[in-house]
Amino acid sequence: MVLAAGLGQRMRPITDTLPKPLVAIGGKPMLDHALDRLAEAGVEAAVVNVHHLASQIEAHLAARTTPRVTISDERALLLETGGGVKKALPLLGREPFFHVNSDSLWSETGLSNMRAMVEAWDGARMDMLLLLARREGSVGFDGRGDFFQDEKGLLTRRGSAERAPYVYAGVAIMKPDLFADTPEGAFSLNLLFDRAIAVGRLHGLVLDGQWLHVGTPDAIAPAEAAFAAARRAPARADA
């Protein structure tokens, strides 16, 4: 499931006429970065939700074959990160699936991070597995962090702490059953994060690479520079 329905308000004025998922970084729209990473991880089919300037996204995806894309139309009502998935569940099936923000960007320094998530996934222990970025060293992020992680990989919220070392990087693997007892209409994925924490089943995998937070027009240039630097960097011996 790739989320491409947001209004992109912090990216205005660009997003007055162009949906944020189609803003190009490193010569490619952010939505294509997300879909290409899923394809590299072996994902064959994706659901993309649309709302703001939806026809532009639909037209952009029309010729896409890898992964195959099905549109979940939210033109009538924007359903947020959780409600959008609940609406799309009939298209997603009964098995665990990726949940990806279309503006989730990072530079890879080794093997595919999404492939690493697939390999780390253990449904017997996990309800959700989040891709985490280190707060220190991320590009364009000035927040205080989201999570702490213990030695078993379990996550807890920052809570009242001044800082937390890890930020949610906008990619998760989750079970569809998590949506069985959730509100109708719009709701945030944070509801499911907190439920998984409460039962000790929210796990994280730390990103191998540099996370690029592209939230405003001013963040585009640093993200472009980070992509260019990653291209110039020599390949690692274990990549």
mmCIF file of C-alpha atoms in Angstrom:
data_model
loop_
_atom_site.group_PDB
_atom_site.id
_atom_site.type_symbol
_atom_site.label_atom_id
_atom_site.label_comp_id
_atom_site.label_asym_id
_atom_site.label_seq_id
_atom_site.Cartn_x
_atom_site.Cartn_y
_atom_site.Cartn_z
ATOM 1 C CA MET A 1 0.000 0.000 0.000
ATOM 2 C CA VAL A 2 1.539 3.295 -1.111
ATOM 3 C CA LEU A 3 0.031 6.460 0.347
ATOM 4 C CA ALA A 4 -0.223 9.187 -2.301
ATOM 5 C CA ALA A 5 -3.411 10.961 -1.244
ATOM 6 C CA GLY A 6 -2.038 13.687 1.043
ATOM 7 C CA LEU A 7 -2.499 17.402 0.438
ATOM 8 C CA GLY A 8 1.200 18.232 0.746
ATOM 9 C CA GLN A 9 0.384 21.507 2.460
ATOM 10 C CA ARG A 10 3.905 22.151 3.738
ATOM 11 C CA MET A 11 5.227 21.765 0.187
ATOM 12 C CA ARG A 12 3.154 24.678 -1.143
ATOM 13 C CA PRO A 13 3.222 26.510 -3.515
ATOM 14 C CA ILE A 14 4.612 23.543 -5.490
ATOM 15 C CA THR A 15 1.690 21.341 -4.493
ATOM 16 C CA ASP A 16 -0.901 23.880 -5.590
ATOM 17 C CA THR A 17 -0.461 22.464 -9.091
ATOM 18 C CA LEU A 18 1.600 19.274 -8.632
ATOM 19 C CA PRO A 19 0.832 16.476 -6.154
ATOM 20 C CA LYS A 20 3.700 15.970 -3.723
ATOM 21 C CA PRO A 21 4.311 12.326 -4.779
ATOM 22 C CA LEU A 22 5.216 13.596 -8.255
ATOM 23 C CA VAL A 23 7.845 16.075 -7.013
ATOM 24 C CA ALA A 24 11.152 14.853 -8.465
ATOM 25 C CA ILE A 25 14.218 14.116 -6.344
ATOM 26 C CA GLY A 26 17.325 12.738 -8.007
ATOM 27 C CA GLY A 27 15.659 12.980 -11.409
ATOM 28 C CA LYS A 28 12.672 10.807 -10.471
ATOM 29 C CA PRO A 29 9.283 11.484 -8.841
ATOM 30 C CA MET A 30 9.164 10.434 -5.191
ATOM 31 C CA LEU A 31 6.295 8.052 -5.948
ATOM 32 C CA ASP A 32 8.487 6.200 -8.446
ATOM 33 C CA HIS A 33 11.286 5.922 -5.898
ATOM 34 C CA ALA A 34 8.822 4.184 -3.567
ATOM 35 C CA LEU A 35 7.434 1.851 -6.228
ATOM 36 C CA ASP A 36 10.879 1.007 -7.575
ATOM 37 C CA ARG A 37 12.059 0.064 -4.078
ATOM 38 C CA LEU A 38 9.048 -2.200 -3.670
ATOM 39 C CA ALA A 39 9.793 -3.847 -7.019
ATOM 40 C CA GLU A 40 13.413 -4.400 -5.964
ATOM 41 C CA ALA A 41 12.119 -6.175 -2.847
ATOM 42 C CA GLY A 42 10.042 -8.558 -4.975
ATOM 43 C CA VAL A 43 6.637 -6.899 -4.591
ATOM 44 C CA GLU A 44 4.547 -7.635 -7.685
ATOM 45 C CA ALA A 45 1.375 -5.636 -6.963
ATOM 46 C CA ALA A 46 0.728 -2.332 -5.199
ATOM 47 C CA VAL A 47 -2.312 -0.298 -4.213
ATOM 48 C CA VAL A 48 -1.884 3.481 -4.474
ATOM 49 C CA ASN A 49 -4.462 5.779 -2.905
ATOM 50 C CA VAL A 50 -5.285 9.154 -4.459
ATOM 51 C CA HIS A 51 -7.104 12.328 -3.419
ATOM 52 C CA HIS A 52 -5.323 15.646 -4.091
ATOM 53 C CA LEU A 53 -4.807 16.249 -7.840
ATOM 54 C CA ALA A 54 -5.667 12.573 -8.250
ATOM 55 C CA SER A 55 -5.918 12.596 -12.039
ATOM 56 C CA GLN A 56 -2.249 13.566 -12.353
ATOM 57 C CA ILE A 57 -1.173 10.584 -10.261
ATOM 58 C CA GLU A 58 -3.475 8.224 -12.148
ATOM 59 C CA ALA A 59 -2.107 9.421 -15.481
ATOM 60 C CA HIS A 60 1.472 9.064 -14.248
ATOM 61 C CA LEU A 61 0.872 5.479 -13.129
ATOM 62 C CA ALA A 62 -1.164 4.360 -16.139
ATOM 63 C CA ALA A 63 1.745 2.683 -17.927
ATOM 64 C CA ARG A 64 3.374 1.208 -14.819
ATOM 65 C CA THR A 65 3.729 -2.591 -14.896
ATOM 66 C CA THR A 66 6.277 -3.332 -12.142
ATOM 67 C CA PRO A 67 4.744 -3.493 -9.671
ATOM 68 C CA ARG A 68 1.231 -3.654 -11.081
ATOM 69 C CA VAL A 69 -0.736 -0.729 -9.635
ATOM 70 C CA THR A 70 -4.363 -0.607 -8.530
ATOM 71 C CA ILE A 71 -5.834 2.760 -7.534
ATOM 72 C CA SER A 72 -7.794 3.252 -4.309
ATOM 73 C CA ASP A 73 -9.863 6.390 -4.906
ATOM 74 C CA GLU A 74 -10.253 8.751 -1.938
ATOM 75 C CA ARG A 75 -11.457 11.778 -3.894
ATOM 76 C CA ALA A 76 -14.667 11.882 -1.848
ATOM 77 C CA LEU A 77 -12.924 11.883 1.560
ATOM 78 C CA LEU A 78 -9.303 11.965 2.635
ATOM 79 C CA LEU A 79 -8.896 9.069 5.085
ATOM 80 C CA GLU A 80 -5.387 9.621 6.551
ATOM 81 C CA THR A 81 -2.691 6.990 7.016
ATOM 82 C CA GLY A 82 -4.896 4.402 8.730
ATOM 83 C CA GLY A 83 -8.317 4.990 7.217
ATOM 84 C CA GLY A 84 -6.897 4.900 3.701
ATOM 85 C CA VAL A 85 -5.566 1.407 4.300
ATOM 86 C CA LYS A 86 -8.820 0.208 5.839
ATOM 87 C CA LYS A 87 -10.706 1.318 2.722
ATOM 88 C CA ALA A 88 -8.186 -0.508 0.522
ATOM 89 C CA LEU A 89 -8.141 -3.797 2.480
ATOM 90 C CA PRO A 90 -10.301 -5.639 -0.087
ATOM 91 C CA LEU A 91 -7.561 -4.864 -2.641
ATOM 92 C CA LEU A 92 -4.701 -5.840 -0.333
ATOM 93 C CA GLY A 93 -5.675 -9.391 0.574
ATOM 94 C CA ARG A 94 -5.194 -11.346 3.788
ATOM 95 C CA GLU A 95 -1.414 -11.565 4.038
ATOM 96 C CA PRO A 96 0.971 -9.050 5.684
ATOM 97 C CA PHE A 97 1.763 -6.139 3.393
ATOM 98 C CA PHE A 98 4.043 -3.129 3.059
ATOM 99 C CA HIS A 99 2.642 0.271 4.055
ATOM 100 C CA VAL A 100 4.724 3.007 2.383
ATOM 101 C CA ASN A 101 4.562 6.792 2.446
ATOM 102 C CA SER A 102 5.094 7.948 -1.123
ATOM 103 C CA ASP A 103 7.561 10.600 0.065
ATOM 104 C CA SER A 104 9.770 8.104 1.957
ATOM 105 C CA LEU A 105 13.264 8.561 0.526
ATOM 106 C CA TRP A 106 16.673 7.266 1.469
ATOM 107 C CA SER A 107 20.011 6.457 -0.077
ATOM 108 C CA GLU A 108 20.908 2.763 -0.042
ATOM 109 C CA THR A 109 24.403 1.844 1.066
ATOM 110 C CA GLY A 110 24.070 -1.912 0.856
ATOM 111 C CA LEU A 111 21.337 -4.397 0.087
ATOM 112 C CA SER A 112 17.715 -3.325 -0.304
ATOM 113 C CA ASN A 113 16.284 -2.110 3.010
ATOM 114 C CA MET A 114 12.853 -3.362 2.003
ATOM 115 C CA ARG A 115 14.304 -6.768 1.244
ATOM 116 C CA ALA A 116 15.935 -6.686 4.684
ATOM 117 C CA MET A 117 12.510 -5.981 6.193
ATOM 118 C CA VAL A 118 11.043 -9.002 4.432
ATOM 119 C CA GLU A 119 13.843 -11.164 5.800
ATOM 120 C CA ALA A 120 13.414 -9.745 9.328
ATOM 121 C CA TRP A 121 9.624 -10.143 9.385
ATOM 122 C CA ASP A 122 8.382 -12.719 11.906
ATOM 123 C CA GLY A 123 4.617 -12.788 12.207
ATOM 124 C CA ALA A 124 4.800 -14.994 15.306
ATOM 125 C CA ARG A 125 6.449 -12.142 17.238
ATOM 126 C CA MET A 126 5.372 -9.046 15.327
ATOM 127 C CA ASP A 127 2.170 -7.281 14.415
ATOM 128 C CA MET A 128 4.117 -4.473 12.723
ATOM 129 C CA LEU A 129 7.711 -3.944 11.664
ATOM 130 C CA LEU A 130 8.784 -0.326 11.089
ATOM 131 C CA LEU A 131 11.723 0.947 9.093
ATOM 132 C CA LEU A 132 13.578 3.350 11.380
ATOM 133 C CA ALA A 133 16.003 6.138 10.547
ATOM 134 C CA ARG A 134 18.633 7.415 12.949
ATOM 135 C CA ARG A 135 17.608 10.917 13.968
ATOM 136 C CA GLU A 136 21.224 12.034 13.948
ATOM 137 C CA GLY A 137 22.500 12.164 10.389
ATOM 138 C CA SER A 138 19.139 12.239 8.625
ATOM 139 C CA VAL A 139 18.759 14.961 5.985
ATOM 140 C CA GLY A 140 16.076 17.629 6.401
ATOM 141 C CA PHE A 141 14.754 16.391 9.758
ATOM 142 C CA ASP A 142 14.839 18.626 12.827
ATOM 143 C CA GLY A 143 12.386 16.809 15.088
ATOM 144 C CA ARG A 144 13.042 15.160 18.440
ATOM 145 C CA GLY A 145 12.659 11.546 17.274
ATOM 146 C CA ASP A 146 9.854 9.018 17.653
ATOM 147 C CA PHE A 147 11.051 5.776 19.230
ATOM 148 C CA PHE A 148 13.433 3.954 21.513
ATOM 149 C CA GLN A 149 14.383 0.360 20.652
ATOM 150 C CA ASP A 150 15.438 -2.386 23.053
ATOM 151 C CA GLU A 151 17.873 -5.242 22.463
ATOM 152 C CA LYS A 152 15.077 -7.458 21.083
ATOM 153 C CA GLY A 153 14.029 -4.851 18.529
ATOM 154 C CA LEU A 154 10.870 -3.816 20.390
ATOM 155 C CA LEU A 155 9.847 -0.165 20.137
ATOM 156 C CA THR A 156 8.526 2.319 22.690
ATOM 157 C CA ARG A 157 7.478 5.932 22.219
ATOM 158 C CA ARG A 158 9.715 8.897 23.054
ATOM 159 C CA GLY A 159 7.117 9.960 25.599
ATOM 160 C CA SER A 160 8.393 12.719 27.899
ATOM 161 C CA ALA A 161 12.042 12.234 26.926
ATOM 162 C CA GLU A 162 13.758 15.216 25.332
ATOM 163 C CA ARG A 163 15.078 13.137 22.420
ATOM 164 C CA ALA A 164 14.692 9.651 20.963
ATOM 165 C CA PRO A 165 17.300 8.134 18.651
ATOM 166 C CA TYR A 166 14.991 6.797 15.957
ATOM 167 C CA VAL A 167 12.455 8.284 13.539
ATOM 168 C CA TYR A 168 9.762 6.376 11.663
ATOM 169 C CA ALA A 169 11.028 6.376 8.071
ATOM 170 C CA GLY A 170 7.605 5.893 6.491
ATOM 171 C CA VAL A 171 7.762 2.178 5.649
ATOM 172 C CA ALA A 172 6.150 -0.672 7.588
ATOM 173 C CA ILE A 173 5.105 -4.286 7.232
ATOM 174 C CA MET A 174 1.815 -5.010 8.957
ATOM 175 C CA LYS A 175 -0.950 -7.555 9.334
ATOM 176 C CA PRO A 176 -4.374 -6.764 7.873
ATOM 177 C CA ASP A 177 -6.081 -8.110 11.040
ATOM 178 C CA LEU A 178 -4.886 -4.985 12.871
ATOM 179 C CA PHE A 179 -7.654 -3.024 11.147
ATOM 180 C CA ALA A 180 -10.485 -5.260 12.406
ATOM 181 C CA ASP A 181 -11.376 -3.013 15.367
ATOM 182 C CA THR A 182 -10.615 0.458 14.034
ATOM 183 C CA PRO A 183 -12.766 3.568 13.492
ATOM 184 C CA GLU A 184 -14.779 4.184 10.366
ATOM 185 C CA GLY A 185 -13.549 7.085 8.244
ATOM 186 C CA ALA A 186 -10.289 8.926 8.768
ATOM 187 C CA PHE A 187 -7.765 7.874 11.411
ATOM 188 C CA SER A 188 -4.009 7.843 11.868
ATOM 189 C CA LEU A 189 -1.727 4.827 11.767
ATOM 190 C CA ASN A 190 -0.490 6.011 15.173
ATOM 191 C CA LEU A 191 -3.500 4.243 16.670
ATOM 192 C CA LEU A 192 -2.094 0.909 15.483
ATOM 193 C CA PHE A 193 1.438 1.792 16.584
ATOM 194 C CA ASP A 194 0.185 2.353 20.130
ATOM 195 C CA ARG A 195 -1.892 -0.824 20.164
ATOM 196 C CA ALA A 196 1.104 -2.876 18.992
ATOM 197 C CA ILE A 197 3.344 -1.268 21.630
ATOM 198 C CA ALA A 198 0.792 -2.091 24.343
ATOM 199 C CA VAL A 199 1.032 -5.824 23.581
ATOM 200 C CA GLY A 200 4.788 -5.865 22.922
ATOM 201 C CA ARG A 201 4.513 -6.498 19.173
ATOM 202 C CA LEU A 202 5.829 -3.319 17.517
ATOM 203 C CA HIS A 203 9.318 -3.991 16.157
ATOM 204 C CA GLY A 204 11.780 -1.909 14.192
ATOM 205 C CA LEU A 205 14.591 -2.359 11.685
ATOM 206 C CA VAL A 206 17.185 0.401 11.443
ATOM 207 C CA LEU A 207 17.753 1.792 7.960
ATOM 208 C CA ASP A 208 21.070 0.975 6.308
ATOM 209 C CA GLY A 209 21.638 4.282 4.530
ATOM 210 C CA GLN A 210 20.662 7.934 4.958
ATOM 211 C CA TRP A 211 17.046 9.003 5.344
ATOM 212 C CA LEU A 212 15.925 12.081 3.411
ATOM 213 C CA HIS A 213 13.013 14.026 4.869
ATOM 214 C CA VAL A 214 11.477 16.139 2.093
ATOM 215 C CA GLY A 215 8.731 18.082 3.819
ATOM 216 C CA THR A 216 9.098 21.610 2.397
ATOM 217 C CA PRO A 217 10.434 23.242 -0.785
ATOM 218 C CA ASP A 218 13.611 24.161 1.120
ATOM 219 C CA ALA A 219 14.287 20.461 1.739
ATOM 220 C CA ILE A 220 14.506 19.606 -1.964
ATOM 221 C CA ALA A 221 18.046 20.931 -2.541
ATOM 222 C CA PRO A 222 19.603 19.063 0.444
ATOM 223 C CA ALA A 223 17.873 15.867 -0.671
ATOM 224 C CA GLU A 224 19.198 16.321 -4.209
ATOM 225 C CA ALA A 225 22.702 16.832 -2.826
ATOM 226 C CA ALA A 226 22.440 13.702 -0.673
ATOM 227 C CA PHE A 227 21.345 11.619 -3.660
ATOM 228 C CA ALA A 228 24.222 12.970 -5.731
ATOM 229 C CA ALA A 229 26.704 12.170 -2.949
ATOM 230 C CA ALA A 230 25.337 8.634 -2.637
ATOM 231 C CA ARG A 231 25.826 8.061 -6.361
ATOM 232 C CA ARG A 232 29.450 9.172 -6.099
ATOM 233 C CA ALA A 233 30.206 7.005 -3.066
ATOM 234 C CA PRO A 234 32.100 3.747 -3.758
ATOM 235 C CA ALA A 235 30.088 0.561 -3.384
ATOM 236 C CA ARG A 236 30.570 -1.307 -0.117
ATOM 237 C CA ALA A 237 32.316 -4.649 -0.228
ATOM 238 C CA ASP A 238 29.266 -6.425 1.226
ATOM 239 C CA ALA A 239 26.741 -4.723 -1.081
#
